C-alpha cells in the first residue's frame, strides 16, 4: 500500500531549520512514514527565509525528495473555497 500523502507547510520547514537536533522535528519524523509534498508558494516562503548557504543546500536536498506542487486555476479555486468555508466555521 502506498504511503499517505501529506502537504507540508512553511511552519514544518521553519521548525526543521531552527532546531539544532533535527531528530526532534516534525519533518524528520514525517519523511519516513509519508509521501510528502510542498506547494510552490511554501517553497518560495522557505527559500526567502533561509539565512545561510548551508540552509539553502540542505533545503535543496530535502526538496529533491519531496514533490513540489504547482498552482493552477483549479488548485487556487479549491483553496479559496476551503478558505471561505474555514472562515465561516471560525466566525
PDB file of N, CA and C in Angstrom:
ATOM      1  N   UNK A   1       0.834  -1.169   0.000  1.00  0.00           N
ATOM      2  CA  UNK A   1       0.000   0.000   0.000  1.00  0.00           C
ATOM      3  C   UNK A   1       0.893   1.251   0.000  1.00  0.00           C
ATOM      4  N   UNK A   2       0.516   2.231  -0.797  1.00  0.00           N
ATOM      5  CA  UNK A   2       1.292   3.468  -0.896  1.00  0.00           C
ATOM      6  C   UNK A   2       1.160   4.287   0.383  1.00  0.00           C
ATOM      7  N   UNK A   3       2.204   5.023   0.674  1.00  0.00           N
ATOM      8  CA  UNK A   3       2.190   5.878   1.864  1.00  0.00           C
ATOM      9  C   UNK A   3       1.175   7.002   1.685  1.00  0.00           C
ATOM     10  N   UNK A   4       0.595   7.417   2.795  1.00  0.00           N
ATOM     11  CA  UNK A   4      -0.359   8.515   2.771  1.00  0.00           C
ATOM     12  C   UNK A   4       0.357   9.805   2.389  1.00  0.00           C
ATOM     13  N   UNK A   5      -0.300  10.636   1.553  1.00  0.00           N
ATOM     14  CA  UNK A   5       0.288  11.907   1.128  1.00  0.00           C
ATOM     15  C   UNK A   5       0.011  12.996   2.140  1.00  0.00           C
ATOM     16  N   UNK A   6       1.014  13.817   2.376  1.00  0.00           N
ATOM     17  CA  UNK A   6       0.870  14.964   3.266  1.00  0.00           C
ATOM     18  C   UNK A   6       1.496  16.170   2.577  1.00  0.00           C
ATOM     19  N   UNK A   7       0.765  17.287   2.616  1.00  0.00           N
ATOM     20  CA  UNK A   7       1.276  18.553   2.112  1.00  0.00           C
ATOM     21  C   UNK A   7       1.831  19.325   3.304  1.00  0.00           C
ATOM     22  N   UNK A   8       3.136  19.559   3.301  1.00  0.00           N
ATOM     23  CA  UNK A   8       3.742  20.272   4.430  1.00  0.00           C
ATOM     24  C   UNK A   8       3.700  21.773   4.179  1.00  0.00           C
ATOM     25  N   UNK A   9       3.660  22.532   5.266  1.00  0.00           N
ATOM     26  CA  UNK A   9       3.647  23.985   5.142  1.00  0.00           C
ATOM     27  C   UNK A   9       4.950  24.571   5.669  1.00  0.00           C
ATOM     28  N   UNK A  10       5.039  25.876   5.596  1.00  0.00           N
ATOM     29  CA  UNK A  10       6.304  26.529   5.965  1.00  0.00           C
ATOM     30  C   UNK A  10       6.666  26.344   7.436  1.00  0.00           C
ATOM     31  N   UNK A  11       5.668  26.207   8.316  1.00  0.00           N
ATOM     32  CA  UNK A  11       5.997  26.047   9.742  1.00  0.00           C
ATOM     33  C   UNK A  11       6.776  24.755   9.997  1.00  0.00           C
ATOM     34  N   UNK A  12       6.467  23.717   9.237  1.00  0.00           N
ATOM     35  CA  UNK A  12       7.197  22.446   9.365  1.00  0.00           C
ATOM     36  C   UNK A  12       8.659  22.649   8.957  1.00  0.00           C
ATOM     37  N   UNK A  13       8.873  23.373   7.871  1.00  0.00           N
ATOM     38  CA  UNK A  13      10.233  23.621   7.388  1.00  0.00           C
ATOM     39  C   UNK A  13      10.991  24.571   8.310  1.00  0.00           C
ATOM     40  N   UNK A  14      10.320  25.601   8.780  1.00  0.00           N
ATOM     41  CA  UNK A  14      10.956  26.575   9.676  1.00  0.00           C
ATOM     42  C   UNK A  14      11.435  25.890  10.949  1.00  0.00           C
ATOM     43  N   UNK A  15      10.585  25.035  11.510  1.00  0.00           N
ATOM     44  CA  UNK A  15      10.980  24.303  12.719  1.00  0.00           C
ATOM     45  C   UNK A  15      12.239  23.487  12.451  1.00  0.00           C
ATOM     46  N   UNK A  16      12.286  22.817  11.303  1.00  0.00           N
ATOM     47  CA  UNK A  16      13.426  21.980  10.944  1.00  0.00           C
ATOM     48  C   UNK A  16      14.722  22.803  10.915  1.00  0.00           C
ATOM     49  N   UNK A  17      14.663  23.983  10.315  1.00  0.00           N
ATOM     50  CA  UNK A  17      15.875  24.788  10.197  1.00  0.00           C
ATOM     51  C   UNK A  17      16.253  25.501  11.483  1.00  0.00           C
ATOM     52  N   UNK A  18      15.320  25.730  12.365  1.00  0.00           N
ATOM     53  CA  UNK A  18      15.618  26.420  13.622  1.00  0.00           C
ATOM     54  C   UNK A  18      16.215  25.501  14.681  1.00  0.00           C
ATOM     55  N   UNK A  19      15.816  24.235  14.674  1.00  0.00           N
ATOM     56  CA  UNK A  19      16.291  23.316  15.716  1.00  0.00           C
ATOM     57  C   UNK A  19      17.633  22.708  15.342  1.00  0.00           C
ATOM     58  N   UNK A  20      18.505  22.654  16.319  1.00  0.00           N
ATOM     59  CA  UNK A  20      19.801  22.019  16.086  1.00  0.00           C
ATOM     60  C   UNK A  20      19.660  20.509  15.986  1.00  0.00           C
ATOM     61  N   UNK A  21      18.800  19.947  16.825  1.00  0.00           N
ATOM     62  CA  UNK A  21      18.579  18.499  16.827  1.00  0.00           C
ATOM     63  C   UNK A  21      17.444  18.177  15.853  1.00  0.00           C
ATOM     64  N   UNK A  22      17.803  17.866  14.615  1.00  0.00           N
ATOM     65  CA  UNK A  22      16.818  17.611  13.558  1.00  0.00           C
ATOM     66  C   UNK A  22      15.908  16.425  13.887  1.00  0.00           C
ATOM     67  N   UNK A  23      16.397  15.494  14.684  1.00  0.00           N
ATOM     68  CA  UNK A  23      15.610  14.310  15.044  1.00  0.00           C
ATOM     69  C   UNK A  23      14.414  14.668  15.917  1.00  0.00           C
ATOM     70  N   UNK A  24      14.392  15.873  16.434  1.00  0.00           N
ATOM     71  CA  UNK A  24      13.278  16.314  17.278  1.00  0.00           C
ATOM     72  C   UNK A  24      12.278  17.185  16.507  1.00  0.00           C
ATOM     73  N   UNK A  25      12.349  17.149  15.175  1.00  0.00           N
ATOM     74  CA  UNK A  25      11.439  17.963  14.364  1.00  0.00           C
ATOM     75  C   UNK A  25      10.357  17.095  13.735  1.00  0.00           C
ATOM     76  N   UNK A  26       9.264  17.737  13.412  1.00  0.00           N
ATOM     77  CA  UNK A  26       8.148  17.044  12.761  1.00  0.00           C
ATOM     78  C   UNK A  26       8.581  16.523  11.388  1.00  0.00           C
ATOM     79  N   UNK A  27       9.291  17.354  10.631  1.00  0.00           N
ATOM     80  CA  UNK A  27       9.731  16.953   9.290  1.00  0.00           C
ATOM     81  C   UNK A  27      10.563  15.681   9.332  1.00  0.00           C
ATOM     82  N   UNK A  28      11.452  15.604  10.268  1.00  0.00           N
ATOM     83  CA  UNK A  28      12.312  14.427  10.418  1.00  0.00           C
ATOM     84  C   UNK A  28      11.472  13.156  10.558  1.00  0.00           C
ATOM     85  N   UNK A  29      10.401  13.236  11.319  1.00  0.00           N
ATOM     86  CA  UNK A  29       9.561  12.062  11.567  1.00  0.00           C
ATOM     87  C   UNK A  29       8.580  11.778  10.428  1.00  0.00           C
ATOM     88  N   UNK A  30       8.197  12.788   9.696  1.00  0.00           N
ATOM     89  CA  UNK A  30       7.263  12.585   8.591  1.00  0.00           C
ATOM     90  C   UNK A  30       7.909  11.910   7.390  1.00  0.00           C
ATOM     91  N   UNK A  31       9.174  12.187   7.166  1.00  0.00           N
ATOM     92  CA  UNK A  31       9.864  11.721   5.965  1.00  0.00           C
ATOM     93  C   UNK A  31       9.777  10.204   5.788  1.00  0.00           C
ATOM     94  N   UNK A  32       9.900   9.462   6.852  1.00  0.00           N
ATOM     95  CA  UNK A  32       9.914   8.006   6.750  1.00  0.00           C
ATOM     96  C   UNK A  32       8.536   7.379   6.600  1.00  0.00           C
ATOM     97  N   UNK A  33       7.506   8.072   7.058  1.00  0.00           N
ATOM     98  CA  UNK A  33       6.188   7.456   7.112  1.00  0.00           C
ATOM     99  C   UNK A  33       5.190   7.958   6.074  1.00  0.00           C
ATOM    100  N   UNK A  34       5.505   9.052   5.403  1.00  0.00           N
ATOM    101  CA  UNK A  34       4.541   9.665   4.490  1.00  0.00           C
ATOM    102  C   UNK A  34       5.186  10.047   3.169  1.00  0.00           C
ATOM    103  N   UNK A  35       4.350  10.179   2.164  1.00  0.00           N
ATOM    104  CA  UNK A  35       4.751  10.687   0.860  1.00  0.00           C
ATOM    105  C   UNK A  35       4.532  12.200   0.919  1.00  0.00           C
ATOM    106  N   UNK A  36       5.604  12.953   1.085  1.00  0.00           N
ATOM    107  CA  UNK A  36       5.493  14.387   1.333  1.00  0.00           C
ATOM    108  C   UNK A  36       5.453  15.199   0.051  1.00  0.00           C
ATOM    109  N   UNK A  37       4.694  16.286   0.118  1.00  0.00           N
ATOM    110  CA  UNK A  37       4.684  17.262  -0.955  1.00  0.00           C
ATOM    111  C   UNK A  37       4.667  18.649  -0.336  1.00  0.00           C
ATOM    112  N   UNK A  38       5.014  19.635  -1.140  1.00  0.00           N
ATOM    113  CA  UNK A  38       5.091  21.024  -0.694  1.00  0.00           C
ATOM    114  C   UNK A  38       4.619  21.894  -1.849  1.00  0.00           C
ATOM    115  N   UNK A  39       3.891  22.950  -1.543  1.00  0.00           N
ATOM    116  CA  UNK A  39       3.423  23.824  -2.622  1.00  0.00           C
ATOM    117  C   UNK A  39       4.551  24.727  -3.090  1.00  0.00           C
ATOM    118  N   UNK A  40       4.406  25.210  -4.283  1.00  0.00           N
ATOM    119  CA  UNK A  40       5.390  26.129  -4.830  1.00  0.00           C
ATOM    120  C   UNK A  40       5.438  27.411  -4.011  1.00  0.00           C
ATOM    121  N   UNK A  41       4.294  27.822  -3.446  1.00  0.00           N
ATOM    122  CA  UNK A  41       4.245  29.024  -2.605  1.00  0.00           C
ATOM    123  C   UNK A  41       5.035  28.800  -1.315  1.00  0.00           C
ATOM    124  N   UNK A  42       4.871  27.638  -0.693  1.00  0.00           N
ATOM    125  CA  UNK A  42       5.625  27.320   0.522  1.00  0.00           C
ATOM    126  C   UNK A  42       7.119  27.243   0.213  1.00  0.00           C
ATOM    127  N   UNK A  43       7.455  26.678  -0.932  1.00  0.00           N
ATOM    128  CA  UNK A  43       8.861  26.612  -1.340  1.00  0.00           C
ATOM    129  C   UNK A  43       9.451  28.018  -1.401  1.00  0.00           C
ATOM    130  N   UNK A  44       8.708  28.945  -1.995  1.00  0.00           N
ATOM    131  CA  UNK A  44       9.130  30.344  -2.061  1.00  0.00           C
ATOM    132  C   UNK A  44       9.307  30.928  -0.666  1.00  0.00           C
ATOM    133  N   UNK A  45       8.302  30.736   0.203  1.00  0.00           N
ATOM    134  CA  UNK A  45       8.354  31.277   1.564  1.00  0.00           C
ATOM    135  C   UNK A  45       9.580  30.776   2.325  1.00  0.00           C
ATOM    136  N   UNK A  46       9.857  29.497   2.189  1.00  0.00           N
ATOM    137  CA  UNK A  46      11.000  28.915   2.903  1.00  0.00           C
ATOM    138  C   UNK A  46      12.309  29.465   2.348  1.00  0.00           C
ATOM    139  N   UNK A  47      12.442  29.495   1.024  1.00  0.00           N
ATOM    140  CA  UNK A  47      13.695  29.974   0.426  1.00  0.00           C
ATOM    141  C   UNK A  47      13.975  31.427   0.790  1.00  0.00           C
ATOM    142  N   UNK A  48      12.940  32.253   0.862  1.00  0.00           N
ATOM    143  CA  UNK A  48      13.122  33.657   1.234  1.00  0.00           C
ATOM    144  C   UNK A  48      13.701  33.759   2.649  1.00  0.00           C
ATOM    145  N   UNK A  49      13.302  32.839   3.524  1.00  0.00           N
ATOM    146  CA  UNK A  49      13.732  32.897   4.915  1.00  0.00           C
ATOM    147  C   UNK A  49      15.038  32.190   5.236  1.00  0.00           C
ATOM    148  N   UNK A  50      15.630  31.501   4.275  1.00  0.00           N
ATOM    149  CA  UNK A  50      16.880  30.791   4.548  1.00  0.00           C
ATOM    150  C   UNK A  50      17.999  31.794   4.783  1.00  0.00           C
ATOM    151  N   UNK A  51      18.772  31.566   5.852  1.00  0.00           N
ATOM    152  CA  UNK A  51      19.747  32.577   6.265  1.00  0.00           C
ATOM    153  C   UNK A  51      21.200  32.227   5.969  1.00  0.00           C
ATOM    154  N   UNK A  52      21.435  31.036   5.457  1.00  0.00           N
ATOM    155  CA  UNK A  52      22.829  30.681   5.171  1.00  0.00           C
ATOM    156  C   UNK A  52      22.892  29.788   3.945  1.00  0.00           C
ATOM    157  N   UNK A  53      24.070  29.705   3.391  1.00  0.00           N
ATOM    158  CA  UNK A  53      24.302  28.829   2.241  1.00  0.00           C
ATOM    159  C   UNK A  53      24.066  27.369   2.644  1.00  0.00           C
ATOM    160  N   UNK A  54      24.426  27.024   3.874  1.00  0.00           N
ATOM    161  CA  UNK A  54      24.205  25.651   4.364  1.00  0.00           C
ATOM    162  C   UNK A  54      22.714  25.335   4.394  1.00  0.00           C
ATOM    163  N   UNK A  55      21.898  26.279   4.916  1.00  0.00           N
ATOM    164  CA  UNK A  55      20.449  26.068   4.942  1.00  0.00           C
ATOM    165  C   UNK A  55      19.906  25.893   3.527  1.00  0.00           C
ATOM    166  N   UNK A  56      20.392  26.701   2.611  1.00  0.00           N
ATOM    167  CA  UNK A  56      19.929  26.624   1.220  1.00  0.00           C
ATOM    168  C   UNK A  56      20.255  25.258   0.621  1.00  0.00           C
ATOM    169  N   UNK A  57      21.473  24.792   0.807  1.00  0.00           N
ATOM    170  CA  UNK A  57      21.864  23.476   0.275  1.00  0.00           C
ATOM    171  C   UNK A  57      21.053  22.359   0.926  1.00  0.00           C
ATOM    172  N   UNK A  58      20.854  22.473   2.233  1.00  0.00           N
ATOM    173  CA  UNK A  58      20.065  21.470   2.954  1.00  0.00           C
ATOM    174  C   UNK A  58      18.630  21.438   2.416  1.00  0.00           C
ATOM    175  N   UNK A  59      18.027  22.606   2.208  1.00  0.00           N
ATOM    176  CA  UNK A  59      16.674  22.670   1.685  1.00  0.00           C
ATOM    177  C   UNK A  59      16.611  22.094   0.273  1.00  0.00           C
ATOM    178  N   UNK A  60      17.593  22.380  -0.551  1.00  0.00           N
ATOM    179  CA  UNK A  60      17.620  21.823  -1.912  1.00  0.00           C
ATOM    180  C   UNK A  60      17.679  20.290  -1.869  1.00  0.00           C
ATOM    181  N   UNK A  61      18.422  19.727  -0.927  1.00  0.00           N
ATOM    182  CA  UNK A  61      18.469  18.267  -0.778  1.00  0.00           C
ATOM    183  C   UNK A  61      17.133  17.706  -0.313  1.00  0.00           C
ATOM    184  N   UNK A  62      16.454  18.427   0.556  1.00  0.00           N
ATOM    185  CA  UNK A  62      15.134  17.996   1.023  1.00  0.00           C
ATOM    186  C   UNK A  62      14.134  18.034  -0.124  1.00  0.00           C
ATOM    187  N   UNK A  63      14.163  19.111  -0.893  1.00  0.00           N
ATOM    188  CA  UNK A  63      13.219  19.289  -1.996  1.00  0.00           C
ATOM    189  C   UNK A  63      13.344  18.175  -3.035  1.00  0.00           C
ATOM    190  N   UNK A  64      14.530  17.623  -3.190  1.00  0.00           N
ATOM    191  CA  UNK A  64      14.726  16.522  -4.146  1.00  0.00           C
ATOM    192  C   UNK A  64      13.887  15.301  -3.771  1.00  0.00           C
ATOM    193  N   UNK A  65      13.533  15.178  -2.493  1.00  0.00           N
ATOM    194  CA  UNK A  65      12.795  14.018  -2.004  1.00  0.00           C
ATOM    195  C   UNK A  65      11.297  14.295  -1.854  1.00  0.00           C
ATOM    196  N   UNK A  66      10.890  15.533  -2.122  1.00  0.00           N
ATOM    197  CA  UNK A  66       9.508  15.955  -1.905  1.00  0.00           C
ATOM    198  C   UNK A  66       8.931  16.448  -3.229  1.00  0.00           C
ATOM    199  N   UNK A  67       7.696  16.084  -3.494  1.00  0.00           N
ATOM    200  CA  UNK A  67       7.025  16.565  -4.693  1.00  0.00           C
ATOM    201  C   UNK A  67       6.635  18.031  -4.504  1.00  0.00           C
ATOM    202  N   UNK A  68       7.042  18.882  -5.423  1.00  0.00           N
ATOM    203  CA  UNK A  68       6.664  20.294  -5.387  1.00  0.00           C
ATOM    204  C   UNK A  68       5.415  20.454  -6.243  1.00  0.00           C
ATOM    205  N   UNK A  69       4.358  20.977  -5.632  1.00  0.00           N
ATOM    206  CA  UNK A  69       3.079  21.105  -6.312  1.00  0.00           C
ATOM    207  C   UNK A  69       2.912  22.534  -6.825  1.00  0.00           C
ATOM    208  N   UNK A  70       2.711  22.634  -8.122  1.00  0.00           N
ATOM    209  CA  UNK A  70       2.467  23.935  -8.741  1.00  0.00           C
ATOM    210  C   UNK A  70       1.030  24.354  -8.508  1.00  0.00           C
ATOM    211  N   UNK A  71       0.774  25.614  -8.714  1.00  0.00           N
ATOM    212  CA  UNK A  71      -0.587  26.126  -8.587  1.00  0.00           C
ATOM    213  C   UNK A  71      -1.178  26.338  -9.972  1.00  0.00           C
ATOM    214  N   UNK A  72      -2.395  25.874 -10.128  1.00  0.00           N
ATOM    215  CA  UNK A  72      -3.144  26.167 -11.337  1.00  0.00           C
ATOM    216  C   UNK A  72      -4.496  26.738 -10.911  1.00  0.00           C
ATOM    217  N   UNK A  73      -5.313  27.129 -11.847  1.00  0.00           N
ATOM    218  CA  UNK A  73      -6.597  27.748 -11.514  1.00  0.00           C
ATOM    219  C   UNK A  73      -7.476  26.840 -10.674  1.00  0.00           C
ATOM    220  N   UNK A  74      -7.489  25.559 -10.978  1.00  0.00           N
ATOM    221  CA  UNK A  74      -8.311  24.611 -10.221  1.00  0.00           C
ATOM    222  C   UNK A  74      -7.856  24.546  -8.759  1.00  0.00           C
ATOM    223  N   UNK A  75      -6.566  24.499  -8.562  1.00  0.00           N
ATOM    224  CA  UNK A  75      -5.999  24.453  -7.208  1.00  0.00           C
ATOM    225  C   UNK A  75      -6.304  25.742  -6.447  1.00  0.00           C
ATOM    226  N   UNK A  76      -6.145  26.857  -7.101  1.00  0.00           N
ATOM    227  CA  UNK A  76      -6.418  28.144  -6.461  1.00  0.00           C
ATOM    228  C   UNK A  76      -7.892  28.252  -6.096  1.00  0.00           C
ATOM    229  N   UNK A  77      -8.783  27.852  -7.012  1.00  0.00           N
ATOM    230  CA  UNK A  77     -10.222  27.910  -6.739  1.00  0.00           C
ATOM    231  C   UNK A  77     -10.595  27.033  -5.547  1.00  0.00           C
ATOM    232  N   UNK A  78     -10.015  25.851  -5.461  1.00  0.00           N
ATOM    233  CA  UNK A  78     -10.293  24.953  -4.333  1.00  0.00           C
ATOM    234  C   UNK A  78      -9.768  25.556  -3.029  1.00  0.00           C
ATOM    235  N   UNK A  79      -8.598  26.151  -3.066  1.00  0.00           N
ATOM    236  CA  UNK A  79      -8.035  26.776  -1.872  1.00  0.00           C
ATOM    237  C   UNK A  79      -8.915  27.932  -1.399  1.00  0.00           C
ATOM    238  N   UNK A  80      -9.418  28.715  -2.330  1.00  0.00           N
ATOM    239  CA  UNK A  80     -10.315  29.822  -1.976  1.00  0.00           C
ATOM    240  C   UNK A  80     -11.594  29.276  -1.346  1.00  0.00           C
ATOM    241  N   UNK A  81     -12.130  28.211  -1.919  1.00  0.00           N
ATOM    242  CA  UNK A  81     -13.342  27.579  -1.383  1.00  0.00           C
ATOM    243  C   UNK A  81     -13.114  27.094   0.055  1.00  0.00           C
ATOM    244  N   UNK A  82     -12.014  26.408   0.285  1.00  0.00           N
ATOM    245  CA  UNK A  82     -11.689  25.905   1.620  1.00  0.00           C
ATOM    246  C   UNK A  82     -11.482  27.072   2.586  1.00  0.00           C
ATOM    247  N   UNK A  83     -10.795  28.108   2.142  1.00  0.00           N
ATOM    248  CA  UNK A  83     -10.550  29.289   2.968  1.00  0.00           C
ATOM    249  C   UNK A  83     -11.884  29.889   3.446  1.00  0.00           C
ATOM    250  N   UNK A  84     -12.815  30.061   2.520  1.00  0.00           N
ATOM    251  CA  UNK A  84     -14.108  30.652   2.869  1.00  0.00           C
ATOM    252  C   UNK A  84     -14.904  29.748   3.814  1.00  0.00           C
ATOM    253  N   UNK A  85     -14.835  28.445   3.590  1.00  0.00           N
ATOM    254  CA  UNK A  85     -15.518  27.506   4.486  1.00  0.00           C
ATOM    255  C   UNK A  85     -14.942  27.597   5.899  1.00  0.00           C
ATOM    256  N   UNK A  86     -13.641  27.623   6.014  1.00  0.00           N
ATOM    257  CA  UNK A  86     -12.994  27.729   7.315  1.00  0.00           C
ATOM    258  C   UNK A  86     -13.311  29.065   7.987  1.00  0.00           C
ATOM    259  N   UNK A  87     -13.330  30.117   7.212  1.00  0.00           N
ATOM    260  CA  UNK A  87     -13.635  31.434   7.757  1.00  0.00           C
ATOM    261  C   UNK A  87     -15.059  31.467   8.320  1.00  0.00           C
ATOM    262  N   UNK A  88     -16.004  30.844   7.617  1.00  0.00           N
ATOM    263  CA  UNK A  88     -17.390  30.796   8.089  1.00  0.00           C
ATOM    264  C   UNK A  88     -17.486  29.937   9.352  1.00  0.00           C
ATOM    265  N   UNK A  89     -16.757  28.861   9.413  1.00  0.00           N
ATOM    266  CA  UNK A  89     -16.767  27.956  10.556  1.00  0.00           C
ATOM    267  C   UNK A  89     -16.186  28.617  11.791  1.00  0.00           C
ATOM    268  N   UNK A  90     -15.148  29.418  11.597  1.00  0.00           N
ATOM    269  CA  UNK A  90     -14.438  30.041  12.723  1.00  0.00           C
ATOM    270  C   UNK A  90     -14.955  31.423  13.087  1.00  0.00           C
ATOM    271  N   UNK A  91     -16.030  31.856  12.449  1.00  0.00           N
ATOM    272  CA  UNK A  91     -16.573  33.204  12.751  1.00  0.00           C
ATOM    273  C   UNK A  91     -17.405  33.198  13.999  1.00  0.00           C
TER     274      UNK A  91
END
